[in-house]
Coordinates of N, CA and C and ligand atoms in Angstrom, one line a residue:
M523 N -8.1 -20.9 -10.6 CA -7.2 -19.8 -10.2 C -6.1 -19.6 -11.2
K524 N -5.8 -18.4 -11.5 CA -4.7 -18.1 -12.4 C -3.6 -17.4 -11.6
L525 N -2.4 -18.0 -11.7 CA -1.2 -17.4 -11.0 C -0.2 -17.0 -12.1
L526 N 0.4 -15.9 -11.9 CA 1.5 -15.4 -12.7 C 2.8 -15.5 -11.9
V527 N 3.8 -16.1 -12.4 CA 5.1 -16.2 -11.7 C 6.2 -15.4 -12.4
F528 N 6.8 -14.5 -11.7 CA 7.9 -13.7 -12.3 C 9.1 -14.0 -11.5
S529 N 10.3 -13.7 -12.1 CA 11.5 -13.8 -11.3 C 12.6 -12.9 -12.0
D530 N 13.6 -12.5 -11.2 CA 14.8 -11.9 -11.7 C 14.5 -10.7 -12.6
S531 N 13.7 -9.8 -12.1 CA 13.4 -8.6 -12.9 C 14.5 -7.5 -12.7
H532 N 15.2 -7.6 -11.7 CA 16.5 -6.9 -11.5 C 16.3 -5.4 -11.9
R533 N 15.2 -4.8 -11.5 CA 15.0 -3.4 -11.7 C 15.0 -2.9 -13.2
R534 N 14.8 -3.9 -14.1 CA 14.8 -3.5 -15.5 C 13.4 -3.8 -16.1
N535 N 12.9 -2.9 -16.9 CA 11.6 -3.1 -17.6 C 10.5 -3.6 -16.6
T536 N 10.5 -3.1 -15.5 CA 9.5 -3.6 -14.5 C 8.0 -3.2 -15.0
S537 N 7.9 -2.2 -15.9 CA 6.6 -1.9 -16.4 C 6.0 -3.1 -17.2
D538 N 6.9 -3.9 -17.7 CA 6.4 -5.1 -18.4 C 5.5 -6.0 -17.5
M539 N 5.9 -6.2 -16.2 CA 5.2 -7.0 -15.3 C 3.8 -6.3 -15.1
L540 N 3.8 -5.0 -15.0 CA 2.5 -4.3 -14.7 C 1.6 -4.5 -15.9
S541 N 2.2 -4.4 -17.1 CA 1.3 -4.5 -18.3 C 0.8 -5.9 -18.4
I542 N 1.6 -6.9 -18.1 CA 1.2 -8.3 -18.1 C 0.0 -8.6 -17.1
I543 N 0.2 -8.1 -15.9 CA -0.8 -8.2 -14.9 C -2.1 -7.6 -15.3
D544 N -2.0 -6.4 -15.9 CA -3.1 -5.7 -16.4 C -3.9 -6.5 -17.4
E545 N -3.2 -7.2 -18.3 CA -3.8 -7.9 -19.4 C -4.3 -9.3 -18.9
E546 N -3.5 -10.0 -18.1 CA -3.8 -11.3 -17.7 C -4.9 -11.4 -16.5
K547 N -4.9 -10.4 -15.7 CA -5.8 -10.3 -14.6 C -5.7 -11.6 -13.7
P548 N -4.5 -11.8 -13.1 CA -4.4 -13.1 -12.3 C -5.0 -12.9 -11.0
D549 N -5.2 -14.1 -10.3 CA -5.7 -14.1 -9.0 C -4.6 -13.9 -8.0
V550 N -3.4 -14.4 -8.4 CA -2.3 -14.4 -7.5 C -1.0 -14.1 -8.3
V551 N -0.1 -13.3 -7.8 CA 1.2 -13.1 -8.4 C 2.3 -13.5 -7.5
L552 N 3.3 -14.3 -8.1 CA 4.4 -14.7 -7.3 C 5.7 -14.1 -7.9
H553 N 6.6 -13.7 -7.1 CA 7.9 -13.2 -7.6 C 9.0 -13.9 -6.8
L554 N 9.9 -14.5 -7.5 CA 10.9 -15.4 -6.9 C 12.2 -14.8 -6.6
G555 N 12.2 -13.5 -6.5 CA 13.4 -12.8 -6.0 C 14.2 -12.1 -7.0
D556 N 15.0 -11.2 -6.5 CA 15.9 -10.3 -7.4 C 15.0 -9.4 -8.3
V557 N 14.5 -8.3 -7.9 CA 14.8 -7.8 -6.5 C 13.5 -7.3 -5.9
V558 N 13.6 -7.2 -4.6 CA 12.4 -6.9 -3.8 C 11.7 -5.6 -4.1
D559 N 12.5 -4.6 -4.6 CA 11.9 -3.3 -4.9 C 10.8 -3.4 -6.1
D560 N 11.1 -4.3 -7.0 CA 10.2 -4.6 -8.1 C 8.8 -5.1 -7.6
V561 N 8.9 -5.9 -6.5 CA 7.7 -6.4 -5.9 C 6.9 -5.3 -5.3
E562 N 7.6 -4.4 -4.7 CA 6.9 -3.3 -4.0 C 6.2 -2.4 -5.1
D563 N 6.8 -2.3 -6.3 CA 6.2 -1.6 -7.4 C 4.8 -2.2 -7.7
I564 N 4.8 -3.5 -7.8 CA 3.6 -4.3 -8.1 C 2.5 -4.0 -7.0
R565 N 3.0 -4.1 -5.8 CA 2.0 -3.9 -4.6 C 1.5 -2.5 -4.6
S566 N 2.3 -1.5 -5.0 CA 1.8 -0.2 -4.9 C 0.8 0.1 -6.0
V567 N 1.0 -0.5 -7.2 CA 0.0 -0.3 -8.3 C -1.3 -1.2 -8.1
Y568 N -1.1 -2.4 -7.5 CA -2.2 -3.3 -7.3 C -2.3 -3.7 -5.8
P569 N -2.8 -2.7 -5.0 CA -2.8 -3.0 -3.6 C -3.7 -4.1 -3.1
D570 N -4.7 -4.5 -4.0 CA -5.7 -5.5 -3.6 C -5.3 -6.9 -4.1
L571 N -4.2 -6.9 -4.9 CA -3.8 -8.2 -5.5 C -3.0 -9.0 -4.5
K572 N -3.2 -10.3 -4.5 CA -2.4 -11.2 -3.6 C -1.0 -11.4 -4.3
V573 N 0.0 -10.9 -3.6 CA 1.4 -11.0 -4.1 C 2.3 -11.6 -3.1
Y574 N 3.0 -12.7 -3.5 CA 3.9 -13.3 -2.6 C 5.3 -13.3 -3.2
N575 N 6.3 -13.1 -2.4 CA 7.7 -13.1 -2.9 C 8.7 -13.7 -1.9
V576 N 9.8 -14.1 -2.4 CA 10.9 -14.6 -1.6 C 12.2 -13.8 -1.9
R577 N 13.2 -14.0 -1.1 CA 14.4 -13.3 -1.2 C 15.4 -13.9 -2.3
G578 N 15.9 -13.0 -3.1 CA 16.9 -13.5 -4.0 C 18.3 -13.2 -3.4
N579 N 19.3 -13.7 -4.2 CA 20.7 -13.4 -3.7 C 21.1 -12.0 -3.8
N580 N 20.3 -11.2 -4.5 CA 20.6 -9.8 -4.6 C 19.7 -8.9 -3.7
D581 N 18.9 -9.6 -2.9 CA 18.0 -8.9 -1.9 C 18.6 -8.9 -0.5
Y582 N 19.1 -7.8 -0.2 CA 19.6 -7.6 1.2 C 19.4 -6.2 1.6
G583 N 19.8 -5.9 2.9 CA 19.5 -4.5 3.4 C 18.2 -4.4 4.1
W584 N 17.9 -3.3 4.6 CA 16.7 -3.1 5.5 C 15.4 -3.4 4.7
H585 N 15.3 -3.1 3.4 CA 14.1 -3.2 2.7 C 13.7 -4.6 2.4
A586 N 14.7 -5.5 2.6 CA 14.5 -7.0 2.3 C 14.5 -7.8 3.6
Q587 N 14.6 -7.2 4.7 CA 14.8 -7.9 5.9 C 13.6 -8.8 6.3
D588 N 12.4 -8.4 5.9 CA 11.2 -9.2 6.3 C 10.8 -10.2 5.2
V589 N 11.7 -10.3 4.1 CA 11.4 -11.3 3.1 C 12.0 -12.6 3.4
Q590 N 11.2 -13.7 3.2 CA 11.7 -15.0 3.6 C 12.5 -15.7 2.4
D591 N 13.4 -16.6 2.8 CA 14.1 -17.3 1.7 C 13.2 -18.4 1.0
N592 N 12.3 -18.9 1.8 CA 11.4 -20.0 1.3 C 10.0 -19.6 1.8
L593 N 9.0 -20.0 0.9 CA 7.7 -19.7 1.3 C 6.8 -20.8 0.7
I594 N 5.9 -21.3 1.5 CA 4.9 -22.3 1.0 C 3.5 -21.6 0.9
V595 N 3.0 -21.6 -0.3 CA 1.7 -20.9 -0.6 C 0.7 -22.0 -1.0
C596 N -0.5 -22.0 -0.4 CA -1.5 -22.9 -0.7 C -2.5 -22.3 -1.6
V597 N -2.8 -23.0 -2.7 CA -3.9 -22.5 -3.6 C -4.9 -23.6 -3.8
G598 N -6.0 -23.5 -3.1 CA -6.9 -24.6 -3.1 C -6.3 -25.8 -2.5
Q599 N -6.2 -27.0 -3.3 CA -5.6 -28.2 -2.7 C -4.2 -28.3 -3.1
I600 N -3.6 -27.3 -3.7 CA -2.2 -27.4 -4.2 C -1.3 -26.6 -3.3
K601 N -0.2 -27.2 -2.9 CA 0.8 -26.5 -2.1 C 2.0 -26.2 -3.0
L602 N 2.5 -24.9 -3.0 CA 3.6 -24.5 -3.8 C 4.7 -24.1 -2.9
L603 N 5.9 -24.6 -3.2 CA 7.1 -24.1 -2.6 C 7.8 -23.0 -3.4
L604 N 8.0 -21.9 -2.9 CA 8.7 -20.8 -3.6 C 10.1 -20.6 -3.0
T605 N 11.1 -20.5 -3.9 CA 12.4 -20.1 -3.4 C 13.2 -19.5 -4.6
H606 N 14.2 -18.8 -4.3 CA 14.9 -18.2 -5.4 C 15.8 -19.2 -6.1
G607 N 16.4 -20.1 -5.4 CA 17.1 -21.2 -6.0 C 18.6 -21.3 -5.6
H608 N 19.2 -20.2 -5.3 CA 20.6 -20.2 -5.1 C 21.0 -21.0 -3.8
L609 N 20.1 -21.2 -2.9 CA 20.3 -22.0 -1.7 C 20.2 -23.5 -1.9
Y610 N 19.7 -23.9 -3.2 CA 19.5 -25.3 -3.5 C 20.4 -25.7 -4.6
G611 N 21.4 -24.9 -5.0 CA 22.3 -25.3 -6.1 C 21.6 -25.6 -7.4
V612 N 20.6 -24.7 -7.8 CA 19.8 -25.0 -9.0 C 20.6 -24.9 -10.3
R613 N 21.8 -24.2 -10.2 CA 22.6 -24.2 -11.5 C 23.1 -25.6 -11.8
R614 N 23.3 -26.4 -10.8 CA 23.7 -27.8 -11.0 C 22.6 -28.7 -11.4
N615 N 21.6 -28.8 -10.5 CA 20.4 -29.5 -10.8 C 19.3 -29.1 -9.7
T616 N 18.1 -29.7 -9.9 CA 17.0 -29.3 -9.0 C 16.6 -30.4 -8.1
K617 N 17.5 -31.4 -7.8 CA 17.2 -32.5 -7.0 C 17.0 -32.1 -5.5
A618 N 17.8 -31.2 -5.0 CA 17.6 -30.8 -3.6 C 16.3 -30.0 -3.5
L619 N 16.0 -29.2 -4.5 CA 14.7 -28.5 -4.5 C 13.5 -29.5 -4.5
A620 N 13.6 -30.4 -5.4 CA 12.5 -31.4 -5.5 C 12.4 -32.2 -4.1
A621 N 13.5 -32.5 -3.5 CA 13.4 -33.3 -2.3 C 12.8 -32.5 -1.2
T622 N 13.1 -31.2 -1.1 CA 12.5 -30.3 -0.1 C 11.0 -30.1 -0.4
A623 N 10.6 -30.0 -1.6 CA 9.2 -29.9 -2.0 C 8.4 -31.2 -1.5
R624 N 9.1 -32.3 -1.8 CA 8.4 -33.6 -1.4 C 8.3 -33.7 0.1
K625 N 9.3 -33.3 0.8 CA 9.3 -33.4 2.3 C 8.2 -32.5 2.9
H626 N 7.8 -31.4 2.2 CA 6.8 -30.6 2.7 C 5.4 -30.8 2.1
G627 N 5.4 -31.9 1.3 CA 4.1 -32.2 0.7 C 3.6 -31.2 -0.4
C628 N 4.6 -30.6 -1.1 CA 4.2 -29.6 -2.1 C 4.1 -30.4 -3.5
Q629 N 3.2 -29.9 -4.3 CA 3.0 -30.5 -5.6 C 3.8 -29.7 -6.7
I630 N 4.2 -28.4 -6.3 CA 4.9 -27.5 -7.2 C 6.1 -26.9 -6.5
A631 N 7.2 -26.9 -7.1 CA 8.4 -26.1 -6.6 C 8.7 -25.1 -7.7
L632 N 8.8 -23.8 -7.2 CA 9.2 -22.7 -8.2 C 10.5 -22.1 -7.8
Y633 N 11.3 -21.9 -8.8 CA 12.6 -21.2 -8.5 C 13.0 -20.3 -9.7
G634 N 14.0 -19.5 -9.5 CA 14.4 -18.6 -10.5 C 16.0 -18.7 -10.6
H635 N 16.6 -17.5 -10.5 CA 18.1 -17.4 -10.3 C 18.9 -17.7 -11.6
T636 N 18.5 -18.8 -12.4 CA 19.3 -19.1 -13.6 C 18.9 -18.2 -14.8
H637 N 17.8 -17.5 -14.7 CA 17.3 -16.7 -15.8 C 17.0 -17.5 -17.0
E638 N 16.7 -18.8 -16.8 CA 16.4 -19.7 -17.9 C 15.1 -20.4 -17.6
A639 N 14.1 -20.2 -18.5 CA 12.8 -20.8 -18.3 C 12.8 -22.3 -18.4
R640 N 12.1 -23.0 -17.5 CA 12.2 -24.4 -17.6 C 11.0 -25.1 -16.9
L641 N 10.4 -26.1 -17.5 CA 9.4 -26.9 -16.9 C 9.8 -28.3 -16.8
N642 N 9.7 -28.9 -15.6 CA 10.2 -30.3 -15.4 C 9.2 -31.0 -14.4
W643 N 9.1 -32.3 -14.6 CA 8.3 -33.0 -13.6 C 9.3 -34.0 -13.0
D644 N 9.3 -34.0 -11.6 CA 10.2 -34.9 -10.9 C 9.4 -35.7 -9.9
G645 N 9.1 -37.0 -10.2 CA 8.3 -37.8 -9.4 C 7.0 -37.2 -9.0
G646 N 6.3 -36.6 -10.0 CA 5.0 -36.1 -9.9 C 5.0 -34.6 -9.4
I647 N 6.1 -34.1 -9.1 CA 6.2 -32.7 -8.6 C 6.6 -31.8 -9.8
L648 N 5.9 -30.8 -10.0 CA 6.2 -29.8 -11.0 C 7.3 -28.9 -10.5
I649 N 8.5 -28.9 -11.2 CA 9.6 -28.0 -10.9 C 9.7 -27.0 -12.0
A650 N 9.4 -25.7 -11.7 CA 9.3 -24.7 -12.8 C 10.1 -23.5 -12.5
N651 N 10.7 -23.0 -13.5 CA 11.4 -21.7 -13.5 C 10.8 -20.8 -14.6
P652 N 10.3 -19.6 -14.2 CA 9.7 -18.7 -15.2 C 10.7 -18.1 -16.1
G653 N 12.0 -18.2 -15.8 CA 13.0 -17.4 -16.5 C 13.0 -16.0 -16.0
S654 N 13.7 -15.1 -16.7 CA 13.7 -13.7 -16.2 C 12.8 -12.9 -17.1
I655 N 12.1 -12.0 -16.4 CA 11.2 -11.1 -17.1 C 11.9 -10.0 -17.8
S656 N 13.2 -9.8 -17.5 CA 13.9 -8.7 -18.1 C 15.3 -9.0 -18.6
L657 N 15.9 -10.0 -18.1 CA 17.3 -10.3 -18.4 C 17.5 -11.8 -18.7
P658 N 16.9 -12.3 -19.8 CA 17.1 -13.8 -20.1 C 18.5 -14.1 -20.3
Y659 N 18.9 -15.3 -19.8 CA 20.3 -15.7 -19.8 C 20.7 -16.2 -21.1
V660 N 19.8 -17.0 -21.7 CA 20.1 -17.6 -23.0 C 19.5 -16.8 -24.1
A661 N 19.7 -17.2 -25.4 CA 19.2 -16.4 -26.5 C 17.7 -16.7 -26.6
A662 N 16.9 -16.2 -25.6 CA 15.5 -16.4 -25.6 C 14.9 -15.0 -25.2
P663 N 13.6 -14.8 -25.5 CA 13.0 -13.6 -25.1 C 12.8 -13.6 -23.6
P664 N 12.5 -12.5 -22.9 CA 12.1 -12.5 -21.5 C 10.8 -13.3 -21.4
S665 N 10.7 -13.9 -20.2 CA 9.5 -14.8 -20.0 C 9.0 -14.8 -18.6
Y666 N 7.8 -15.4 -18.5 CA 7.2 -15.6 -17.2 C 6.4 -16.9 -17.3
L667 N 5.9 -17.3 -16.1 CA 5.1 -18.6 -16.1 C 3.7 -18.3 -15.7
R668 N 2.8 -18.9 -16.5 CA 1.4 -18.8 -16.2 C 0.9 -20.2 -15.7
L669 N 0.4 -20.2 -14.5 CA -0.1 -21.4 -13.8 C -1.6 -21.3 -13.6
V670 N -2.3 -22.3 -14.2 CA -3.7 -22.4 -13.9 C -3.9 -23.6 -13.1
I671 N -4.6 -23.4 -11.9 CA -4.8 -24.5 -11.0 C -6.3 -24.6 -10.8
E672 N -6.8 -25.8 -11.1 CA -8.3 -26.1 -10.9 C -8.4 -27.4 -10.2
G673 N -8.8 -27.4 -8.9 CA -8.8 -28.6 -8.1 C -7.4 -29.1 -8.0
T674 N -7.2 -30.4 -8.4 CA -5.8 -31.0 -8.4 C -5.1 -30.8 -9.7
Q675 N -5.8 -30.2 -10.7 CA -5.2 -30.1 -12.0 C -4.3 -28.9 -12.1
I676 N -3.1 -29.1 -12.6 CA -2.1 -28.0 -12.8 C -1.7 -27.8 -14.2
Q677 N -2.0 -26.6 -14.8 CA -1.6 -26.3 -16.1 C -0.5 -25.3 -16.2
P678 N 0.8 -25.6 -16.4 CA 1.8 -24.6 -16.5 C 2.1 -24.2 -17.9
E679 N 2.4 -23.0 -18.1 CA 2.8 -22.6 -19.5 C 3.8 -21.4 -19.3
I680 N 5.0 -21.6 -20.0 CA 5.9 -20.5 -20.1 C 5.5 -19.6 -21.2
V681 N 5.4 -18.3 -20.9 CA 5.0 -17.3 -21.9 C 6.2 -16.4 -22.2
Y682 N 6.5 -16.4 -23.4 CA 7.7 -15.5 -23.9 C 7.1 -14.2 -24.4
L683 N 7.8 -13.2 -24.0 CA 7.3 -11.8 -24.4 C 7.6 -11.6 -25.9
D684 N 6.7 -10.9 -26.5 CA 7.1 -10.4 -27.9 C 7.3 -8.9 -27.9
Q685 N 7.3 -8.4 -29.0 CA 7.7 -7.0 -29.1 C 6.6 -6.0 -28.6
T686 N 5.4 -6.6 -28.4 CA 4.3 -5.6 -28.0 C 4.5 -5.1 -26.6
Y687 N 5.4 -5.8 -25.8 CA 5.6 -5.3 -24.4 C 6.8 -4.3 -24.4
Ligands
MN1376 MN1 19.7 -14.5 -8.5

């Protein structure tokens, strides 16, 4: 199973996500918040694609009222915890996030919010941030996370956009 993870698109360059989905042909797309309208764009273009999303700190109002802060998604034998990150103090560290993932028996915890791509292993749990697909915080190109899950095997890869998008 191939999953693409996006975050913090903030209404900028959302066509990049559509181009990437078109090229990568994922089984599942995850969006970690900020903002929910961008997720609706994906759903309207790809109505048959499995798309899961959580609420960011900039997601409020009527159109975000049904979006959850945290979501657990199961892909085969792997459980993934999705959250935006602001509720776990991820600018400080990812310990609270890792602890929550562990408590719920998740092998992967995904967060965004910092706009900084990162892959970490914490006691056997993959803690990953895809970065921002449109507004990278540091001097890095926009990025997303490609996750390939086969059985209990997890292959994460941060993909940085080049000029072709
Ligand atoms: Mn945010």
